[in-house]
Structure formats: structure tokens, C-alpha cells
Short mmCIF file of C-alpha atoms in Angstrom, two decimals:
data_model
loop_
_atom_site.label_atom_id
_atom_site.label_comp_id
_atom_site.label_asym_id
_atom_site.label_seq_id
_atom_site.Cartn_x
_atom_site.Cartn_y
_atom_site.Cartn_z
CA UNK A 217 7.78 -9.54 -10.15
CA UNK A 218 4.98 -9.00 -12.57
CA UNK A 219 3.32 -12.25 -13.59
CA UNK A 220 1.06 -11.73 -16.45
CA UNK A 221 -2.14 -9.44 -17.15
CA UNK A 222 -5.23 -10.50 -15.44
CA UNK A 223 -9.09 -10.33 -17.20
CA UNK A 224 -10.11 -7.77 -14.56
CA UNK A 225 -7.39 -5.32 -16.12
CA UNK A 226 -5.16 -5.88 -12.86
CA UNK A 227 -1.73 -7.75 -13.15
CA UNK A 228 -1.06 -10.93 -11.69
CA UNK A 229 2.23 -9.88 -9.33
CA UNK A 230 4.68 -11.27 -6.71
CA UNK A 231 6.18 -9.03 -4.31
CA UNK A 232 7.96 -8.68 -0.82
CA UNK A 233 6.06 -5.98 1.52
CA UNK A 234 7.72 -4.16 4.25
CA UNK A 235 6.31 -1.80 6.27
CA UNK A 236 8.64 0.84 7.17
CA UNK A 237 8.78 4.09 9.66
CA UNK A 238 7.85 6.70 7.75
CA UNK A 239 4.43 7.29 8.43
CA UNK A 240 1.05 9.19 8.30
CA UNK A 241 -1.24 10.29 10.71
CA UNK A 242 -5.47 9.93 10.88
CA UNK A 243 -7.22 11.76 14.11
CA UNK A 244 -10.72 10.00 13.72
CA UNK A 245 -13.29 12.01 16.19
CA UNK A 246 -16.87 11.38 16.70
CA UNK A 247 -19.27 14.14 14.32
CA UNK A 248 -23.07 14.52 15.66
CA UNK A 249 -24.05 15.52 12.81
CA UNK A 250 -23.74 12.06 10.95
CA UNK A 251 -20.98 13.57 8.09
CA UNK A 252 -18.10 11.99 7.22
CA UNK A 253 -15.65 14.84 6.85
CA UNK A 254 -11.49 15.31 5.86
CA UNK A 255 -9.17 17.99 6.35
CA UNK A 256 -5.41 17.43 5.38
CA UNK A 257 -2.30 19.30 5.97
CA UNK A 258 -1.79 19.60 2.03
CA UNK A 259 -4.02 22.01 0.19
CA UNK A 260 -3.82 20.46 -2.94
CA UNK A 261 -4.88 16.82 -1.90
CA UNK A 262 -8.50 16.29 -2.75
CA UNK A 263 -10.76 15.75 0.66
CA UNK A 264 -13.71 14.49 -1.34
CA UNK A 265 -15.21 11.12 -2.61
CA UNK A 266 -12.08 10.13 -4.21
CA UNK A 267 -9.89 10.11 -1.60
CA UNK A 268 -8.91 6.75 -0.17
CA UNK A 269 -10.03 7.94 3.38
CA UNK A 270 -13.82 8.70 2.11
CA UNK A 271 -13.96 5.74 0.19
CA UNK A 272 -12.99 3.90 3.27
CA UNK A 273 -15.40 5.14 5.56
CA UNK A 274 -18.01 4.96 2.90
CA UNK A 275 -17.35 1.11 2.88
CA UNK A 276 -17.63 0.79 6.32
CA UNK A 277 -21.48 2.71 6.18
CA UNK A 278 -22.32 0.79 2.90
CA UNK A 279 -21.98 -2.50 4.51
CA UNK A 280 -22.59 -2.02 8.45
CA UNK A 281 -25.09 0.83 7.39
CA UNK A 282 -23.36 2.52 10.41
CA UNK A 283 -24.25 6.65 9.96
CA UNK A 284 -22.43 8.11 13.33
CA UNK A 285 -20.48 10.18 11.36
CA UNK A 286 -16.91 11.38 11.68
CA UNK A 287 -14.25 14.67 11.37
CA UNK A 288 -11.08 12.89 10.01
CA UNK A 289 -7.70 14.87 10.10
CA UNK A 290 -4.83 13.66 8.05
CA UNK A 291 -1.45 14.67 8.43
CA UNK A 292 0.39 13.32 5.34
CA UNK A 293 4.12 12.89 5.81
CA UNK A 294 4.53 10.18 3.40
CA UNK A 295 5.03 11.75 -0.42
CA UNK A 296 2.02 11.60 -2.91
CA UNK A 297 2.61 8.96 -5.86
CA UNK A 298 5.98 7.91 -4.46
CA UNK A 299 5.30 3.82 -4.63
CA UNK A 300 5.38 3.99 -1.02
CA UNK A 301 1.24 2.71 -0.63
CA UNK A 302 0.83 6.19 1.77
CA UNK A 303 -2.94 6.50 0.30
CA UNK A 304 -3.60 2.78 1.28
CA UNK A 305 -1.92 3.07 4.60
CA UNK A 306 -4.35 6.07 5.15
CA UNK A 307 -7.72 3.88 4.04
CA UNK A 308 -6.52 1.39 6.37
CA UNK A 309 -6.20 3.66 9.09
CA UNK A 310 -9.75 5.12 8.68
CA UNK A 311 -10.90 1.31 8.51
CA UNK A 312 -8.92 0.59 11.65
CA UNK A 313 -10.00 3.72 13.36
CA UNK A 314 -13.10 3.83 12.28
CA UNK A 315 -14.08 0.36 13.40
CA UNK A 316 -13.10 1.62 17.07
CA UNK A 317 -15.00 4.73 17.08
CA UNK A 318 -17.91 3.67 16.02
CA UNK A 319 -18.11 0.05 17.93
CA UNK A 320 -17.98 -1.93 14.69
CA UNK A 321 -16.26 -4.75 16.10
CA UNK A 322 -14.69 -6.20 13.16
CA UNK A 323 -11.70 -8.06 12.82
CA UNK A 324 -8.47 -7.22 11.01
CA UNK A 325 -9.44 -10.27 8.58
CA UNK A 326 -12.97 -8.63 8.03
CA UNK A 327 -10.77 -5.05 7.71
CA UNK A 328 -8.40 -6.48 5.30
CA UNK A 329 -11.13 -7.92 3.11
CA UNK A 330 -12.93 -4.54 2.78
CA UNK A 331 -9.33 -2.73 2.21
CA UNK A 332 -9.05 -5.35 -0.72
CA UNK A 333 -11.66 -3.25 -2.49
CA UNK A 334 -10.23 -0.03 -1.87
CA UNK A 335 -6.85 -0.70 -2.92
CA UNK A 336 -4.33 -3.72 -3.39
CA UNK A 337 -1.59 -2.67 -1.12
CA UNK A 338 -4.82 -2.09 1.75
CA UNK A 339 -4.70 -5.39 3.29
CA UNK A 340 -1.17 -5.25 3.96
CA UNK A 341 -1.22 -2.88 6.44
CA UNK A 342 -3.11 -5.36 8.64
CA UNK A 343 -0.40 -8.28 8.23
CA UNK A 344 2.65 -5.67 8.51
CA UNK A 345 5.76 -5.44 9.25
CA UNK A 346 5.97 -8.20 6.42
CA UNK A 347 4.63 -10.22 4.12
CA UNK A 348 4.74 -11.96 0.77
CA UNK A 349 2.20 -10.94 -1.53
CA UNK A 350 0.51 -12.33 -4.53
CA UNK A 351 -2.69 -12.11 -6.87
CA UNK A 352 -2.68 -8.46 -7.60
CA UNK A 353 -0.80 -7.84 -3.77
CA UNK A 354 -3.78 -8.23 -1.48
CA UNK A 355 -3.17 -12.57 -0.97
CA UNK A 356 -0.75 -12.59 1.54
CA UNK A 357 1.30 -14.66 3.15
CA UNK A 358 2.84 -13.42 6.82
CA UNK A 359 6.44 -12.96 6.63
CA UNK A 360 8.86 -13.00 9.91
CA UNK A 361 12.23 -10.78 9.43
CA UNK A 362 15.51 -12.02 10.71
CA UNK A 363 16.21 -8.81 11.68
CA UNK A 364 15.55 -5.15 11.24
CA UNK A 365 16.34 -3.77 7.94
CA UNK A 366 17.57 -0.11 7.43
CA UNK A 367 16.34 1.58 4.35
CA UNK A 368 17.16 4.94 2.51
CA UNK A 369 14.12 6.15 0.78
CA UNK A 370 14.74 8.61 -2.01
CA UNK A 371 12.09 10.42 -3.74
CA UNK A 372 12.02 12.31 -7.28
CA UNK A 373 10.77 15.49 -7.89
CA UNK A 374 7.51 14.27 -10.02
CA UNK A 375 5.12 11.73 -8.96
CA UNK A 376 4.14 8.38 -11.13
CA UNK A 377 0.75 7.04 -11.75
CA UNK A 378 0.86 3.28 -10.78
CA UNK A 379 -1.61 2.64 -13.37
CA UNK A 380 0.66 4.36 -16.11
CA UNK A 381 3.21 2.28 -14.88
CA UNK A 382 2.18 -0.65 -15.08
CA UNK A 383 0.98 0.60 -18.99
CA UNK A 384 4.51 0.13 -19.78
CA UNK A 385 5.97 -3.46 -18.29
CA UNK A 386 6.97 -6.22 -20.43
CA UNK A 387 5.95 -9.22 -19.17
CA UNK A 388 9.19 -11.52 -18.57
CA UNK A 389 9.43 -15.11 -20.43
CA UNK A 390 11.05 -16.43 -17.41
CA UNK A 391 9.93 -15.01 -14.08
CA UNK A 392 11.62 -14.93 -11.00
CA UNK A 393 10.14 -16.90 -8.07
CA UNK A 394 11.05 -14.75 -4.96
CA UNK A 395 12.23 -17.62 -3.37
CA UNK A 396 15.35 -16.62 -2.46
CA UNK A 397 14.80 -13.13 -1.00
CA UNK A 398 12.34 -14.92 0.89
CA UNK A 399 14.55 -17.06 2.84
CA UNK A 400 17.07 -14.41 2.93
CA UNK A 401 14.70 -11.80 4.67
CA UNK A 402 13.71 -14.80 6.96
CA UNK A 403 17.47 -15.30 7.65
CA UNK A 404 18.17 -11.32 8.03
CA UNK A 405 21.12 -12.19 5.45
CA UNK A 406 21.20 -8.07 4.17
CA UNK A 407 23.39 -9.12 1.57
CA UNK A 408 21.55 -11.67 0.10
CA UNK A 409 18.79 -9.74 0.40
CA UNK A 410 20.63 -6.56 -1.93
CA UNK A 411 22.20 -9.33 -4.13
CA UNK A 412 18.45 -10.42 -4.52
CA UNK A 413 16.51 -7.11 -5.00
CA UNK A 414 14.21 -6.91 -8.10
CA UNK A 415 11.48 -4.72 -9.64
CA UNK A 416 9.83 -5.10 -13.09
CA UNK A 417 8.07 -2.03 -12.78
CA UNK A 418 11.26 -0.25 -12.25
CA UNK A 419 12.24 0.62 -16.42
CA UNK A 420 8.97 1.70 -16.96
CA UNK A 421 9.24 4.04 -13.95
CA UNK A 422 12.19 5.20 -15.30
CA UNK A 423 11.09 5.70 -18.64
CA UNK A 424 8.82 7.82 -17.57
CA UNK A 425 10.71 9.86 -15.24
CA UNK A 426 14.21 9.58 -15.53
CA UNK A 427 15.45 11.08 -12.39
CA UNK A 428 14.63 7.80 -11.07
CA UNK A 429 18.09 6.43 -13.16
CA UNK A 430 20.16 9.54 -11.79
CA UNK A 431 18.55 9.00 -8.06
CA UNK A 432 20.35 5.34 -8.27
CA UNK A 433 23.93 7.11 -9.90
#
């Protein structure tokens, strides 16, 4: 559920996070030179400062002032600009990897906090496999599954940017609370669960690319 627009241009959200199987991969290896480097698997994602990797290793320099360097190698299985958070699961990888290879010694608490800069969805992947999220996604509150959940994940052709996305919600009069998909994920009731499912980003999305409508046909 979208809550309302926030001062900082972020939106004020509620949302149910599972972590599911699908899956990148980060190699993190030590670099004598002192560089921070990334190669990926797909030619046409950028390697540079703007990817969520870079950005997450330059965090970790910035404020450990750490300079050992790295040669990062992503494998990306999860699709680009799907919704699925694959760039954030990636910056928390490098975070989490990072922190090992070069003796950091952080916590996952001090890891999430960092992620929270890089990305809203970042901190989740350090309180996975579930959670309830609020504030723009990155409060969360640890979530324990009454059982596992099978999902089918279908993807459209074209890719959406979140930010265009979220250009184009309407702001409900009455939102809904969450509550009960809550205690029906707690309870592994699946069919309260479908019964309860709910996204208000979902006819923007679909505005914008409506193979999204014939995906659910």
C-alpha cells in the first residue's frame, strides 16, 4: 500500500517482503591494486559509478576509509527493472561480501543502515526471508512464515522505472492496513493470503505497459 508522498520526494509505503529463490550471484576477490572493479554477464548493464554494486563498495571506503580494493563479478539471473529488488539484492551482496573480504567487521544492523542509503528495498535482504516493511520500505519489522510459499514469477517484455511508477499512483482515501495478510502469512493460510493480495502501484504499472494486464489474463 502506498501511504502518502513524503517531503524528501519518497512515498510513505506499507508492504509485505519475501525473499524468494531466484537469485544473483557476486564473486568478491581481493585486487592489489586498491580498484574497485565490475564485470557482469550482461553487456549492456553499466559497470560504472552508477551501478548499485560501486555505489556499495564506495560506501563501505567512504565511511571505513578501507582502500584494499576489489574485482567484483556479477552474474545477473534476476531480470533488469522487473520489481523484483535484483539491483538491491546485488548492493547488499557487495556490502555483505565486502565486509568479509576486507575484515570490516560490521554487523548486518550496521550493513542494513548503509544499504538504507543505497536503496530502499537494501536492508531487506539482511532481515529476509520476510518482513513487513514501512517508511519508504527500509523500517522493518521481521516476519516468520507459516510455511513455504510457491510463487510463479512472470515477467514482460519491457522493463518499468520504479520512479515513473510511482509518478502515476493515486493516493487511496482509505488505505488498507496489511493486517490481515499479515496474520495470514504468519498462519501459512495460502488462501487468505491470495484473497488478501494488493498493490497500488500495480494500475500505474499497467498503464504504462500493458502486457502487465494480458500477463494476469
Amino acid at each position: 500500500e502506498v501511504l502518502a508522498k513524503r517531503p524528501d520526494g519518497y512515498h510513505e509505503i506499507a508492504t509485505l517482503m519475501v525473499a524468494v529463490s531466484l537469485f544473483d550471484t557476486l564473486v568478491c576477490k581481493a585486487d592489489a591494486s586498491g580498484a574497485v572493479r565490475l564485470q557482469c554477464n550482461l553487456p549492456d548493464l553499466s559497470t560504472g559509478s552508477d551501478n548499485l554494486v560501486i555505489r556499495a563498495a564506495s560506501a563501505l571506503e567512504r565511511l571505513t576509509g578501507c582502500r584494499r580494493g576489489a574485482e567484483l563479478r556479477l552474474v545477473k539471473r534476476i531480470p533488469l527493472a522487473a520489481g523484483l529488488a535484483g539491483g538491491s539484492s546485488d548492493a547488499a551482496a557487495a556490502l555483505a561480501g565486502l565486509n568479509l573480504l576486507w575484515q570490516l567487521g560490521l554487523d548486518f544492523q550496521e550493513l542494513a543502515r548503509i544499504g538504507a542509503d543505497l536503496g530502499s528495498d537494501v536492508p531487506f535482504f539482511f532481515a529476509t526471508p520476510a518482513a513487513w516493511g514501512t517508511g519508504r520500505g527500509e523500517q522493518l519489522a521481521a516476519l516468520t512464515l507459516g510455511r513455504p510459499l510457491l510463487f510463479v514469477l512472470a515477467c514482460p517484455p519491457a522493463g518499468l522505472s520504479t520512479a515513473a511508477v510511482y509518478q502515476g499512483v493515486r493516493l487511496p482515501d482509505q488505505p488498507q492496513s496489511g493486517a490481515e495478510i499479515r496474520r495470514a502469512a504468519a498462519a501459512g493460510d495460502v488462501e487468505e493470503i491470495g484473497r488478501r493480495l494488493h498493490n497500488r502501484l500495480q494500475p500505474p504499472a499497467e498503464g504504462l505497459c500493458p502486457a502487465i494486464t494480458r500477463l494476469q489474463a
